[in-house]
CSV table of C-alpha atoms in Angstrom, one decimal:
chain,number,residue,atom,x,y,z
A,1,MET,CA,-19.8,30.4,-5.9
A,2,VAL,CA,-21.3,27.1,-4.8
A,3,LYS,CA,-21.8,25.9,-8.3
A,4,ARG,CA,-18.0,26.8,-9.4
A,5,MET,CA,-17.0,24.2,-6.7
A,6,THR,CA,-17.2,20.6,-8.1
A,7,LYS,CA,-19.0,18.0,-5.9
A,8,GLN,CA,-15.8,16.2,-5.5
A,9,LYS,CA,-13.9,19.1,-4.1
A,10,LEU,CA,-16.7,19.7,-1.6
A,11,ALA,CA,-16.9,16.2,-0.8
A,12,LEU,CA,-13.1,16.0,-0.1
A,13,LEU,CA,-13.3,19.2,1.9
A,14,LEU,CA,-16.2,17.7,4.2
A,15,ALA,CA,-14.3,14.4,4.2
A,16,SER,CA,-11.0,16.1,5.5
A,17,VAL,CA,-13.1,17.9,8.2
A,18,VAL,CA,-14.9,14.6,9.3
A,19,THR,CA,-11.6,12.6,9.7
A,20,GLY,CA,-9.6,15.4,10.7
A,21,ALA,CA,-7.2,15.0,7.7
A,22,THR,CA,-5.3,18.2,6.7
A,23,VAL,CA,-6.1,19.4,3.4
A,24,THR,CA,-3.4,19.5,0.9
A,25,SER,CA,-1.9,23.2,0.0
A,26,ALA,CA,-2.9,22.9,-3.7
A,27,PHE,CA,-6.6,22.2,-2.6
A,28,ALA,CA,-6.6,24.6,-0.1
A,29,ALA,CA,-5.5,27.3,-2.3
A,30,ASN,CA,-8.5,26.6,-4.6
A,31,THR,CA,-10.7,26.7,-1.7
A,32,THR,CA,-9.8,29.7,0.4
A,33,ASN,CA,-13.5,30.7,1.1
A,34,THR,CA,-14.2,29.4,4.6
A,35,ALA,CA,-17.4,28.7,5.8
A,36,SER,CA,-18.2,32.1,7.1
A,37,SER,CA,-17.8,33.4,3.3
A,38,PHE,CA,-21.1,31.7,2.4
A,39,SER,CA,-24.8,32.6,3.5
A,40,ALA,CA,-26.8,29.9,5.4
A,41,ALA,CA,-28.4,28.7,2.5
A,42,GLN,CA,-25.3,28.1,0.5
A,43,GLN,CA,-23.8,26.3,3.4
A,44,GLU,CA,-27.0,24.0,3.5
A,45,GLU,CA,-26.4,23.4,-0.1
A,46,ILE,CA,-22.7,22.7,0.1
A,47,GLY,CA,-23.8,20.2,3.0
A,48,LYS,CA,-26.3,18.5,0.7
A,49,ILE,CA,-24.0,18.2,-2.3
A,50,ALA,CA,-21.3,17.0,-0.3
A,51,MET,CA,-23.4,14.5,1.6
A,52,GLU,CA,-24.8,13.1,-1.7
A,53,TYR,CA,-21.3,12.9,-3.1
A,54,LEU,CA,-20.1,10.9,0.0
A,55,VAL,CA,-23.0,8.6,0.1
A,56,ASN,CA,-22.7,7.8,-3.8
A,57,ASN,CA,-18.7,7.8,-3.3
A,58,PRO,CA,-18.0,6.1,0.3
A,59,GLU,CA,-14.5,5.4,-0.8
A,60,VAL,CA,-13.6,9.2,-0.4
A,61,LEU,CA,-14.0,9.0,3.4
A,62,ILE,CA,-12.0,5.8,3.3
A,63,ASP,CA,-9.3,7.2,1.4
A,64,ALA,CA,-9.2,10.1,3.9
A,65,SER,CA,-9.1,8.0,6.8
A,66,MET,CA,-6.2,6.1,5.6
A,67,GLU,CA,-4.3,9.3,4.6
A,68,LEU,CA,-4.8,10.5,7.9
A,69,LYS,CA,-3.7,7.2,9.6
A,70,ALA,CA,-0.7,7.2,7.4
A,71,ARG,CA,0.2,10.9,8.5
A,72,GLU,CA,-0.2,10.2,12.3
A,73,ASP,CA,1.9,6.8,11.9
A,74,ALA,CA,4.7,8.8,10.2
A,75,LYS,CA,4.4,11.4,13.1
A,76,GLN,CA,4.7,8.9,15.8
A,77,ASN,CA,7.5,7.0,13.9
A,78,ALA,CA,9.6,10.3,13.7
A,79,LEU,CA,9.1,10.7,17.5
A,80,ARG,CA,10.2,7.4,18.0
A,81,VAL,CA,13.3,7.8,16.1
A,82,SER,CA,14.1,10.9,17.7
A,83,GLU,CA,13.8,9.5,21.0
A,84,ALA,CA,15.8,6.4,20.0
A,85,VAL,CA,18.8,8.6,19.0
A,86,LYS,CA,18.4,10.4,22.4
A,87,GLN,CA,18.5,7.1,24.1
A,88,LYS,CA,21.3,5.8,22.3
A,89,ASN,CA,23.5,5.1,25.3
A,90,ALA,CA,20.7,3.1,26.9
A,91,LEU,CA,20.2,1.1,23.8
A,92,LEU,CA,23.7,0.2,23.1
A,93,ASN,CA,25.8,0.4,26.1
A,94,ASP,CA,24.0,-1.5,29.1
A,95,LYS,CA,26.3,-4.2,30.2
A,96,GLU,CA,23.6,-6.1,31.3
A,97,THR,CA,21.9,-6.5,27.9
A,98,PRO,CA,22.3,-10.0,26.2
A,99,PHE,CA,23.7,-10.0,22.7
A,100,GLU,CA,24.4,-12.1,19.8
A,101,GLY,CA,26.4,-11.6,16.5
A,102,ASN,CA,29.7,-9.3,16.2
A,103,ALA,CA,30.3,-8.1,19.8
A,104,ASN,CA,32.4,-5.3,18.1
A,105,GLY,CA,29.7,-4.8,15.2
A,106,ASP,CA,29.1,-1.3,13.5
A,107,VAL,CA,25.5,-2.0,13.3
A,108,ALA,CA,23.3,-2.7,16.2
A,109,ILE,CA,19.7,-4.4,16.1
A,110,VAL,CA,18.4,-3.8,19.4
A,111,LYS,CA,15.1,-6.1,19.8
A,112,PHE,CA,12.4,-5.9,22.4
A,113,LEU,CA,11.0,-9.2,23.2
A,114,ASP,CA,8.9,-11.3,25.4
A,115,TYR,CA,9.8,-14.8,25.3
A,116,GLN,CA,6.1,-16.1,25.1
A,117,CYS,CA,5.5,-13.6,22.2
A,118,SER,CA,4.5,-15.6,19.0
A,119,TYR,CA,5.5,-13.0,16.8
A,120,CYS,CA,8.9,-12.5,18.4
A,121,ILE,CA,9.3,-16.4,18.1
A,122,LYS,CA,8.3,-16.3,14.3
A,123,SER,CA,10.5,-13.4,13.4
A,124,SER,CA,13.5,-15.1,15.2
A,125,PRO,CA,14.9,-16.9,11.8
A,126,ILE,CA,14.5,-13.5,10.2
A,127,VAL,CA,16.7,-11.8,12.5
A,128,ASP,CA,19.2,-15.1,12.4
A,129,ALA,CA,19.3,-14.6,8.7
A,130,ILE,CA,20.3,-10.9,8.9
A,131,LEU,CA,23.0,-11.7,11.2
A,132,ALA,CA,24.1,-14.3,8.9
A,133,LYS,CA,24.1,-11.9,5.9
A,134,ASN,CA,26.0,-9.0,8.0
A,135,SER,CA,28.8,-10.1,9.8
A,136,ASP,CA,29.3,-6.4,11.0
A,137,ALA,CA,25.7,-6.7,12.9
A,138,LYS,CA,25.0,-7.1,16.5
A,139,LEU,CA,21.7,-8.3,18.0
A,140,LEU,CA,21.0,-6.9,21.3
A,141,ILE,CA,18.0,-8.2,23.4
A,142,LYS,CA,15.9,-6.0,25.5
A,143,ASN,CA,13.8,-8.3,27.8
A,144,PHE,CA,10.4,-6.8,27.4
A,145,PRO,CA,8.0,-9.1,29.2
A,146,ILE,CA,4.6,-7.6,28.6
A,147,LEU,CA,2.8,-10.8,28.7
A,148,ALA,CA,3.8,-11.5,32.4
A,149,LYS,CA,0.5,-10.3,33.8
A,150,ARG,CA,-1.0,-13.4,31.8
A,151,SER,CA,1.8,-15.6,32.3
A,152,LYS,CA,4.6,-15.6,35.0
A,153,LEU,CA,6.8,-17.6,32.7
A,154,SER,CA,7.2,-14.4,30.5
A,155,ASP,CA,8.9,-12.8,33.5
A,156,THR,CA,10.8,-16.0,34.4
A,157,ALA,CA,12.3,-16.4,31.1
A,158,ALA,CA,13.4,-12.9,30.9
A,159,ARG,CA,15.0,-12.9,34.4
A,160,VAL,CA,16.9,-16.3,33.4
A,161,SER,CA,18.0,-14.9,30.1
A,162,LEU,CA,19.7,-12.1,32.0
A,163,GLU,CA,21.1,-14.6,34.6
A,164,VAL,CA,22.3,-16.9,31.9
A,165,PHE,CA,24.4,-14.1,30.0
A,166,LYS,CA,25.9,-12.8,33.4
A,167,GLN,CA,27.3,-16.3,34.0
A,168,GLN,CA,28.0,-17.8,30.6
A,169,GLY,CA,28.4,-14.4,28.3
A,170,GLU,CA,27.2,-14.6,24.8
A,171,LYS,CA,27.8,-18.4,23.9
A,172,GLY,CA,25.7,-19.4,27.0
A,173,PHE,CA,22.9,-16.9,26.2
A,174,ALA,CA,22.8,-18.0,22.7
A,175,ILE,CA,22.1,-21.5,23.6
A,176,TYR,CA,19.6,-20.5,25.9
A,177,HIS,CA,17.9,-17.8,23.6
A,178,GLN,CA,17.9,-19.9,20.5
A,179,GLY,CA,16.6,-22.9,22.6
A,180,ILE,CA,13.6,-21.0,23.6
A,181,MET,CA,13.0,-19.7,20.0
A,182,GLN,CA,13.3,-23.2,18.6
A,183,LEU,CA,10.8,-24.5,21.0
A,184,GLY,CA,8.2,-21.9,20.0
A,185,LEU,CA,9.1,-22.7,16.5
A,186,ASP,CA,8.3,-26.3,17.2
A,187,GLY,CA,5.1,-25.8,18.6
A,188,GLU,CA,6.1,-26.8,22.0
A,189,LYS,CA,4.9,-24.8,25.3
A,190,LEU,CA,7.3,-22.9,27.4
A,191,THR,CA,7.6,-24.6,30.8
A,192,GLU,CA,9.8,-24.3,33.9
A,193,VAL,CA,11.1,-27.7,33.1
A,194,ASN,CA,12.5,-26.8,29.5
A,195,ILE,CA,13.6,-23.6,30.9
A,196,GLN,CA,15.9,-25.4,33.2
A,197,ALA,CA,16.9,-27.7,30.8
A,198,LEU,CA,18.2,-24.9,28.6
A,199,VAL,CA,19.8,-23.4,31.5
A,200,LYS,CA,21.6,-26.6,32.2
A,201,LYS,CA,22.6,-26.8,28.3
A,202,SER,CA,23.9,-23.3,28.6
A,203,GLY,CA,26.4,-24.4,31.4
A,204,ALA,CA,24.8,-21.7,34.1
A,205,THR,CA,23.2,-22.7,37.2
A,206,VAL,CA,20.0,-20.7,38.1
A,207,ASP,CA,17.6,-21.0,41.0
A,208,LEU,CA,14.2,-19.8,39.5
A,209,ALA,CA,13.1,-18.6,42.9
A,210,GLN,CA,16.2,-16.3,43.3
A,211,LEU,CA,16.1,-13.9,40.4
A,212,GLU,CA,14.9,-10.7,42.1
A,213,GLU,CA,18.1,-8.9,41.4
A,214,TRP,CA,17.0,-8.5,37.9
A,215,SER,CA,13.9,-6.6,38.8
A,216,PRO,CA,15.7,-3.1,38.2
A,217,GLU,CA,17.1,-4.1,34.9
A,218,LEU,CA,13.6,-5.1,33.8
A,219,MET,CA,12.1,-1.9,35.1
A,220,LYS,CA,14.8,0.1,33.3
A,221,THR,CA,13.9,-1.8,30.1
A,222,MET,CA,10.2,-1.2,30.6
A,223,LYS,CA,10.8,2.6,31.1
A,224,LEU,CA,13.0,2.8,27.8
A,225,ALA,CA,10.3,1.0,26.1
A,226,GLN,CA,7.7,3.5,27.3
A,227,ASP,CA,10.0,6.4,26.4
A,228,LEU,CA,10.0,4.8,22.8
A,229,ARG,CA,6.3,4.5,22.8
A,230,PHE,CA,6.5,0.8,22.4
A,231,SER,CA,3.1,-1.0,23.4
A,232,GLY,CA,4.0,-4.5,22.1
A,233,THR,CA,6.5,-6.8,21.0
A,234,PRO,CA,8.6,-7.4,19.0
A,235,ALA,CA,10.0,-3.9,18.6
A,236,TYR,CA,13.2,-3.0,16.9
A,237,VAL,CA,15.7,-0.2,16.7
A,238,VAL,CA,18.3,-0.2,14.3
A,239,MET,CA,21.3,2.1,14.3
A,240,PRO,CA,25.0,2.4,13.9
A,241,VAL,CA,27.1,1.9,17.0
A,242,LYS,CA,28.8,5.1,16.3
A,243,GLY,CA,27.5,8.3,14.8
A,244,ALA,CA,23.6,7.3,15.2
A,245,ASN,CA,21.2,10.2,14.0
A,246,GLU,CA,17.7,10.6,12.8
A,247,GLN,CA,18.6,9.8,9.2
A,248,ASN,CA,20.4,6.6,9.7
A,249,THR,CA,18.2,5.2,12.7
A,250,THR,CA,15.4,3.1,12.1
A,251,VAL,CA,12.4,2.2,14.6
A,252,LEU,CA,10.2,-0.8,13.7
A,253,GLY,CA,7.2,-2.3,15.4
A,254,GLY,CA,5.7,-5.4,15.2
A,255,TYR,CA,6.6,-8.4,12.8
A,256,VAL,CA,8.8,-7.2,9.8
A,257,GLU,CA,9.8,-9.1,6.8
A,258,GLU,CA,13.5,-9.6,5.9
A,259,ALA,CA,13.8,-7.2,3.2
A,260,THR,CA,12.4,-4.4,5.7
A,261,LEU,CA,15.0,-5.2,8.2
A,262,GLN,CA,17.7,-5.5,6.0
A,263,ALA,CA,16.9,-2.1,4.5
A,264,ALA,CA,17.2,-0.7,8.1
A,265,VAL,CA,20.5,-2.4,8.6
A,266,ALA,CA,21.6,-1.0,5.4
A,267,LEU,CA,20.7,2.5,6.4
A,268,ALA,CA,22.5,2.1,9.5
A,269,LYS,CA,25.7,1.6,7.7
A,270,GLN,CA,25.5,5.0,6.2
A,271,GLN,CA,27.1,6.4,9.3
A,272,GLY,CA,27.5,9.9,10.3
């Protein structure tokens, strides 16, 4: 019995057990005998053969581990997409959420960001390029200041963006938002001084010490991010404004290339 099983099959079986990976159905069909089918001596021999193979071919464990991670990532992403569809009203219809692009667009790009997140800033030109190429797209900014414990300015910048949008609408918000993004792209540090300068440029009047009214909105976004299993920024949900489902909704975490974001927009255009 043991001799009929190749060293590679034994090693793959052991690797799947060690890493927790699921053995493919084809392989499982060829190895239906469980450990209880072997004698103690046979089990010891199997262990020695498999261990020898793994020592000489460590890439087997690496491959099994990578496969497990890919499967787990796919599972988590499916859960995020499902939750995004359930939360589409909160994602798309919160009147306090600032936006850029086509106000009546058919496709929504919802970006969770922290104004002091380097990758949020680095990805800004990519999002701008997507909006330029897709006149039917709308960018919604969900303020998710996860760096606030490290820097109070993350929280301040988020609250100010909400206040600017309230006072000056999308045009004033665009001036403020793009201004902060450009500061980061230019390598300049965010300060209260340049926040105030951008507020003035937007046409709004904001007292940085009087922004407590936005706490509920930030808490609401924090809860939404937690429900979507977002642990960092940037993070995106791309979906059609109408007819969103699990087939035309995409959830992306971290920095993404333009082609990836464009593919998500194209998928969202396949409404219903």
